[in-house]
XYZ file of C-alpha atoms in Angstrom:
443
model
C -18.022 30.998 -43.641
C -15.785 33.325 -45.594
C -12.406 32.267 -46.982
C -10.400 33.925 -44.268
C -12.324 32.163 -41.433
C -11.946 28.862 -43.227
C -8.151 29.504 -43.423
C -7.994 30.182 -39.708
C -9.936 27.021 -38.914
C -7.755 24.828 -41.139
C -4.611 26.364 -39.649
C -5.909 25.636 -36.112
C -6.901 22.038 -36.974
C -3.515 21.475 -38.570
C -1.833 22.724 -35.518
C -3.908 20.425 -33.234
C -3.105 17.450 -35.521
C 0.593 18.203 -35.342
C 0.488 18.719 -31.594
C -1.207 15.298 -31.192
C 1.709 13.440 -32.866
C 3.921 12.699 -29.897
C 7.680 12.642 -30.638
C 10.330 10.382 -29.194
C 13.742 11.846 -28.402
C 16.473 9.298 -28.248
C 19.600 10.672 -26.406
C 23.044 9.294 -25.880
C 25.007 12.216 -24.283
C 24.333 15.024 -21.932
C 24.006 17.690 -24.577
C 21.333 15.721 -26.412
C 19.569 15.125 -23.038
C 19.681 18.767 -22.127
C 18.332 19.727 -25.526
C 15.566 17.133 -25.437
C 14.324 18.352 -22.004
C 14.106 21.923 -23.279
C 12.490 21.025 -26.700
C 10.049 18.245 -25.579
C 6.379 19.159 -25.547
C 3.344 17.660 -23.818
C 3.012 13.934 -24.681
C 6.524 13.451 -25.868
C 8.957 10.714 -24.763
C 12.596 11.112 -23.934
C 14.547 7.793 -24.167
C 17.944 7.800 -22.429
C 20.423 5.350 -23.823
C 22.802 3.296 -21.712
C 25.641 5.452 -20.215
C 26.535 7.863 -17.464
C 25.164 11.391 -17.871
C 26.948 13.907 -15.643
C 24.730 16.929 -15.024
C 25.843 20.577 -14.947
C 22.539 21.521 -13.263
C 19.334 19.647 -12.277
C 17.163 18.474 -15.177
C 14.013 20.650 -14.886
C 10.856 19.239 -16.509
C 8.444 21.891 -17.829
C 6.374 19.634 -20.219
C 4.116 16.650 -19.557
C 6.499 14.088 -20.863
C 7.715 10.525 -20.177
C 11.380 10.166 -19.415
C 12.465 6.587 -19.729
C 15.915 5.029 -19.313
C 17.204 2.031 -21.036
C 19.056 -0.551 -18.990
C 22.340 0.911 -17.664
C 21.238 4.614 -17.981
C 22.637 6.614 -15.078
C 22.082 10.269 -14.130
C 24.969 11.599 -11.943
C 24.063 14.956 -10.342
C 27.714 15.797 -9.431
C 27.258 15.883 -5.742
C 25.094 19.096 -5.666
C 21.452 20.019 -6.208
C 18.755 17.626 -7.375
C 18.690 15.105 -10.213
C 15.267 15.952 -11.543
C 12.901 18.822 -10.729
C 9.387 18.270 -11.944
C 7.513 21.510 -12.543
C 4.306 20.447 -14.245
C 1.615 17.717 -13.823
C 1.548 14.361 -15.566
C 5.204 13.648 -15.809
C 6.416 10.053 -15.679
C 10.051 9.143 -14.967
C 10.982 5.392 -15.151
C 13.837 2.927 -15.304
C 16.686 5.142 -14.370
C 19.465 5.332 -11.750
C 19.882 8.871 -10.278
C 22.891 9.056 -8.082
C 25.205 11.571 -6.366
C 22.622 14.237 -5.806
C 23.309 16.892 -3.122
C 22.801 16.633 0.659
C 21.579 20.181 1.459
C 18.296 19.365 3.200
C 17.397 23.074 3.514
C 17.702 23.449 -0.216
C 15.548 20.318 -0.601
C 18.218 18.455 -2.621
C 16.726 15.242 -3.939
C 17.021 12.501 -6.486
C 13.654 13.720 -7.740
C 12.054 16.907 -6.446
C 8.388 17.306 -7.279
C 7.235 20.917 -7.206
C 4.035 22.549 -6.174
C 1.010 21.604 -8.391
C 2.892 18.837 -10.255
C -0.100 16.594 -9.856
C -0.049 13.006 -11.096
C 3.654 12.618 -11.193
C 4.749 8.962 -11.607
C 8.094 7.650 -10.536
C 8.549 4.035 -11.429
C 11.432 1.561 -11.149
C 14.021 4.161 -10.231
C 17.260 3.653 -8.237
C 18.072 6.756 -6.222
C 21.379 7.099 -4.371
C 22.513 10.147 -2.478
C 22.678 11.906 0.856
C 19.629 14.120 0.265
C 15.955 13.170 -0.107
C 15.209 10.326 -2.495
C 11.931 11.904 -3.478
C 10.709 15.298 -2.110
C 7.125 16.444 -3.035
C 5.308 19.421 -1.698
C 1.767 20.744 -2.234
C 0.555 18.402 -4.927
C -1.848 15.554 -5.605
C -1.741 11.891 -6.735
C 1.931 11.175 -6.625
C 2.966 7.538 -7.514
C 6.267 6.120 -6.389
C 6.466 2.452 -7.276
C 9.080 -0.205 -7.500
C 11.956 2.139 -6.529
C 15.186 1.523 -4.595
C 16.364 4.396 -2.519
C 19.629 4.442 -0.630
C 21.026 7.230 1.475
C 24.529 7.896 2.839
C 25.322 5.427 5.612
C 28.377 7.530 6.639
C 26.178 10.392 7.835
C 24.472 10.399 11.103
C 20.959 9.250 10.586
C 19.375 12.701 11.459
C 21.637 14.401 8.844
C 20.357 12.319 5.942
C 17.396 13.020 3.855
C 14.306 10.986 4.160
C 13.737 8.320 1.557
C 10.412 9.960 0.514
C 9.370 13.259 2.052
C 5.799 14.485 1.445
C 4.289 17.723 2.676
C 0.726 18.868 1.937
C 0.287 16.001 -0.558
C -3.039 14.150 -1.187
C -3.660 10.666 -2.524
C -0.165 9.506 -2.840
C 0.640 5.891 -3.722
C 3.916 4.540 -2.386
C 4.164 0.886 -3.123
C 6.758 -1.880 -3.506
C 9.709 0.350 -2.710
C 12.888 -0.598 -0.871
C 14.714 2.042 1.271
C 17.955 1.840 3.114
C 20.183 4.184 5.215
C 17.919 7.169 5.023
C 16.606 9.342 7.850
C 12.894 8.194 7.849
C 11.845 5.753 5.112
C 8.682 7.737 4.551
C 8.126 11.036 6.346
C 4.571 12.238 5.668
C 3.539 15.650 7.055
C 0.089 17.179 6.590
C -0.689 14.386 4.099
C -4.151 13.001 3.287
C -5.069 9.572 2.070
C -1.629 8.237 1.320
C -1.387 4.591 0.581
C 1.859 2.800 1.478
C 1.882 -0.973 0.697
C 4.566 -3.663 0.419
C 7.576 -1.512 1.236
C 10.893 -2.500 2.942
C 12.796 -0.268 5.335
C 16.186 -0.739 7.046
C 18.994 1.322 8.467
C 16.667 4.308 9.132
C 15.273 6.304 12.124
C 11.657 5.125 11.441
C 10.197 3.103 8.682
C 7.058 5.162 8.177
C 6.656 8.421 10.094
C 3.181 10.032 10.038
C 2.922 13.632 11.381
C -0.477 15.548 11.206
C -1.818 13.121 8.592
C -5.334 11.973 7.991
C -6.937 8.863 6.397
C -3.685 7.179 5.429
C -3.171 3.386 5.131
C -0.217 1.070 5.255
C -0.298 -2.615 4.532
C 2.314 -5.425 3.983
C 5.292 -3.319 4.964
C 8.587 -4.583 6.638
C 10.756 -2.389 8.959
C 13.896 -4.333 9.990
C 16.814 -2.937 11.924
C 15.565 0.589 12.333
C 15.213 2.689 15.492
C 11.333 2.567 15.331
C 9.070 0.754 12.909
C 5.929 2.730 12.372
C 5.242 6.148 14.156
C 1.745 7.482 14.084
C 2.007 10.966 15.561
C -0.646 13.662 15.864
C -2.520 11.875 13.122
C -6.107 10.765 12.691
C -7.627 7.654 11.120
C -4.445 5.881 10.111
C -4.790 2.214 9.312
C -1.667 0.061 9.838
C -2.279 -3.636 8.918
C -0.341 -6.779 8.134
C 3.083 -5.102 8.603
C 6.178 -6.527 10.194
C 8.707 -4.942 12.548
C 11.781 -6.598 13.832
C 15.149 -6.006 15.450
C 14.321 -2.402 16.238
C 15.620 -0.294 19.139
C 12.947 2.052 20.389
C 9.529 0.617 19.265
C 7.742 -1.470 16.781
C 4.653 0.711 16.655
C 4.139 4.158 18.140
C 0.810 5.781 18.846
C 1.474 9.397 19.860
C -1.593 11.544 20.100
C -3.132 9.370 17.451
C -6.880 9.288 17.247
C -9.294 7.031 15.381
C -6.445 4.778 14.198
C -6.614 1.006 13.539
C -3.519 -1.089 14.281
C -4.369 -4.670 13.179
C -2.665 -7.913 12.303
C 0.936 -6.735 12.632
C 3.877 -8.595 13.894
C 6.537 -6.989 16.153
C 9.426 -9.049 17.363
C 12.711 -8.356 19.099
C 12.575 -4.669 20.050
C 15.652 -4.243 22.261
C 17.565 -1.169 23.416
C 20.971 -2.336 24.670
C 21.398 1.043 26.326
C 17.827 1.228 27.786
C 17.378 2.122 31.470
C 14.193 1.797 33.411
C 14.756 5.173 35.115
C 14.659 6.830 31.655
C 11.842 4.605 30.338
C 13.824 4.108 27.152
C 13.773 0.301 26.889
C 12.579 -1.125 23.599
C 8.766 -1.381 23.380
C 6.793 -3.537 21.056
C 3.921 -1.018 21.038
C 4.206 2.468 22.752
C 1.124 4.487 23.413
C 1.941 8.056 24.394
C -0.389 10.955 24.858
C -4.151 11.190 24.458
C -6.122 9.505 21.714
C -8.655 6.730 21.082
C -7.542 4.047 18.707
C -8.073 0.281 18.226
C -5.267 -2.231 18.614
C -6.274 -5.761 17.757
C -4.903 -9.128 16.412
C -1.265 -8.157 16.757
C 1.631 -10.464 17.637
C 4.061 -8.652 20.056
C 7.019 -10.897 21.194
C 10.418 -11.108 22.653
C 10.849 -7.369 23.319
C 12.151 -5.447 26.409
C 8.593 -4.268 27.043
C 5.546 -5.648 25.211
C 3.501 -2.480 25.469
C 4.120 0.759 27.231
C 1.522 3.387 28.080
C 2.208 6.949 29.248
C 0.813 10.416 29.574
C -2.825 9.938 28.736
C -2.905 6.912 26.460
C -5.693 5.411 28.457
C -8.369 5.989 25.758
C -7.326 3.066 23.479
C -9.073 -0.285 23.027
C -6.985 -3.476 23.030
C -8.212 -7.004 22.453
C -7.275 -10.201 20.655
C -3.560 -9.428 20.797
C -0.816 -11.926 21.725
C 1.911 -10.690 24.057
C 4.532 -13.521 24.057
C 7.865 -13.776 26.018
C 8.471 -10.078 26.556
C 10.756 -9.290 29.443
C 8.027 -7.004 30.770
C 4.636 -7.487 29.291
C 3.120 -4.089 30.278
C 4.545 -0.886 31.656
C 1.867 1.582 32.894
C 2.285 3.883 35.824
C -0.859 6.091 35.380
C -3.532 6.466 38.030
C -6.456 5.557 35.816
C -7.491 1.858 35.863
C -7.450 0.291 32.432
C -9.523 -2.524 31.064
C -7.927 -4.249 28.135
C -10.732 -6.382 26.722
C -13.592 -5.777 24.358
C -17.027 -7.439 24.068
C -15.903 -10.361 26.262
C -12.589 -10.976 24.612
C -9.201 -9.954 25.973
C -5.594 -10.715 24.930
C -3.199 -13.580 25.259
C -0.459 -13.195 27.807
C 2.302 -15.781 27.890
C 2.861 -15.064 31.538
C -0.828 -15.777 32.519
C -1.011 -19.121 34.344
C -4.869 -19.076 34.508
C -7.276 -21.884 33.766
C -10.287 -22.509 31.562
C -12.643 -24.924 33.224
C -15.529 -24.452 30.738
C -13.205 -24.670 27.642
C -14.504 -21.437 26.064
C -11.013 -20.146 25.266
C -11.318 -17.483 27.986
C -9.406 -17.764 31.268
C -11.853 -18.011 34.216
C -9.945 -15.392 36.104
C -9.041 -11.821 35.223
C -5.402 -11.170 34.637
C -3.173 -8.229 35.653
C 0.057 -8.151 33.746
C 1.632 -6.197 36.537
C 0.940 -5.305 40.110
C 1.630 -2.667 42.709
C 5.133 -3.973 43.219
C 5.928 -3.629 39.582
C 4.879 0.014 39.653
C 6.990 0.688 42.698
C 10.033 -0.811 40.951
C 9.431 1.365 37.900
C 9.085 4.511 40.058
C 12.118 3.480 42.160
C 14.313 1.539 39.660
C 17.197 1.392 42.204
C 15.172 -1.178 44.042
C 14.880 -3.571 41.067
C 17.471 -5.858 42.507
C 14.664 -6.982 44.962
C 12.347 -8.051 42.103
C 13.363 -11.722 42.176
C 13.748 -11.964 45.938
C 11.713 -14.560 48.025
C 10.103 -11.677 49.916
C 8.833 -10.084 46.785
C 7.508 -13.474 45.470
C 5.571 -13.879 48.807
C 4.134 -10.327 48.638
C 2.975 -10.983 45.014
C 1.319 -14.314 46.115
C -0.452 -12.584 49.043
C -1.584 -9.730 46.752
C -3.076 -12.228 44.206
C -4.844 -14.167 46.969
C -6.448 -11.052 48.547
C -6.949 -9.261 45.235
C -5.143 -6.199 46.658
C -4.474 -4.806 43.192
C -8.045 -5.082 41.854
C -9.076 -1.853 40.169
C -5.478 -0.705 39.808
C -3.278 -0.574 36.722
C -4.129 -2.704 33.702
C -6.735 -5.460 34.006
C -7.681 -7.971 31.349
C -10.976 -9.393 32.522
C -11.254 -11.890 29.733
C -7.744 -13.124 29.009
C -7.320 -15.664 26.245
C -5.831 -19.012 27.003
C -4.456 -19.478 23.443
C -2.900 -16.947 21.134
C -5.583 -15.641 18.713
C -2.902 -15.056 16.117
C 0.555 -16.403 15.249
C 3.844 -14.617 14.395
C 2.835 -14.775 10.727
C -0.312 -12.831 11.142
C 1.188 -10.012 9.100
C 1.588 -12.196 6.059
C -0.729 -11.621 3.076
C -1.644 -14.864 1.376
C -0.486 -13.903 -2.104
C 2.663 -14.770 -3.996
C 4.075 -11.270 -3.752
C 7.783 -11.455 -4.205
C 8.195 -7.718 -3.903
C 7.069 -7.953 -0.188
C 10.115 -10.073 0.722
C 13.276 -8.720 2.254
C 15.760 -7.923 -0.512
C 19.113 -9.548 -0.623
C 21.944 -7.473 0.938
């Protein structure tokens, strides 16, 4: 090797050595922060000291850096645009409050906007407050959002707010231990694959988690309280929703709308009630609502004290239901389709608090099949103006005669193996760990 070649090699190695020495930028005002964002290189860290940093424009990250706030560090976006825009992979932003970002949803205003290809972005322990999206990510992989609090603008109509987290064409996202309030949807996932959403809390939103055209996503240990609908699985395949809780909602606890190959297991839904609901419009609150074709499994769920325990419409007959508990719902089942449905599986049906059957052989299965509703119920649903007759003596007599002569056999919903005791309790959703982050936050 000649001298010139050795010089080139030494220069290159020296440059690599210098590049490997990550720098730390400590900033205490906006000018220093702006300079640090521009000057930082891959592997560097930017530490933001306590204080309020009023932005003149979004902070755009073009290097693979860590941005970390000390306690009390606040980024104020000035009511326009986004707080951060991440342009490259492997960026981590943590321990910051980002507030007052814009509310132009068409411009994708967000607390943190994650751009195309910014794979592996990590957003940890952030507080995001603004009318736009909390986090917006498009066409990237392996996003992590963990331990964040996201709050929208309660003064806006719910449909005019940004979603807490909006993902489009994202794979392998991890959305865990977050708390979201007063946003449009807590999580809106569109054309997303293999997202994992665990131990999150949603309130004051349209839906807690809203899946659209997603595949192979899972959600465990979530809580949706005081939203319009808890968990919406729409036009999605192989979504698993387990051990999650939905309470005091208006439209539904769990929605399966053209959802195929999904598993809904060990969830609790309580108190779904629409004060403006009308039978003629079929808009009463439903614990579970199955709408449109699809074949999914629904098992070991507790559905209680709702306007309607479960509603089925427009081709939702392909689903399998067993080992669920339907307890003290005003109407246990609403189904007006023509296809007879059997709601049991391998000799086990569901528990119905309205079933007065008996169990002579003490095997836990009622000795007589149960139909949660009959032909008279279907007449009242089709002609709601006649509902005032539901509790009349004549109707009671007709129901008794129908049961004695099995007039309704082969019609509507039949559970051939109804359970005499609930297979699960209202705490079926609870995961037996000391996980404080899964508890409802104080208001």
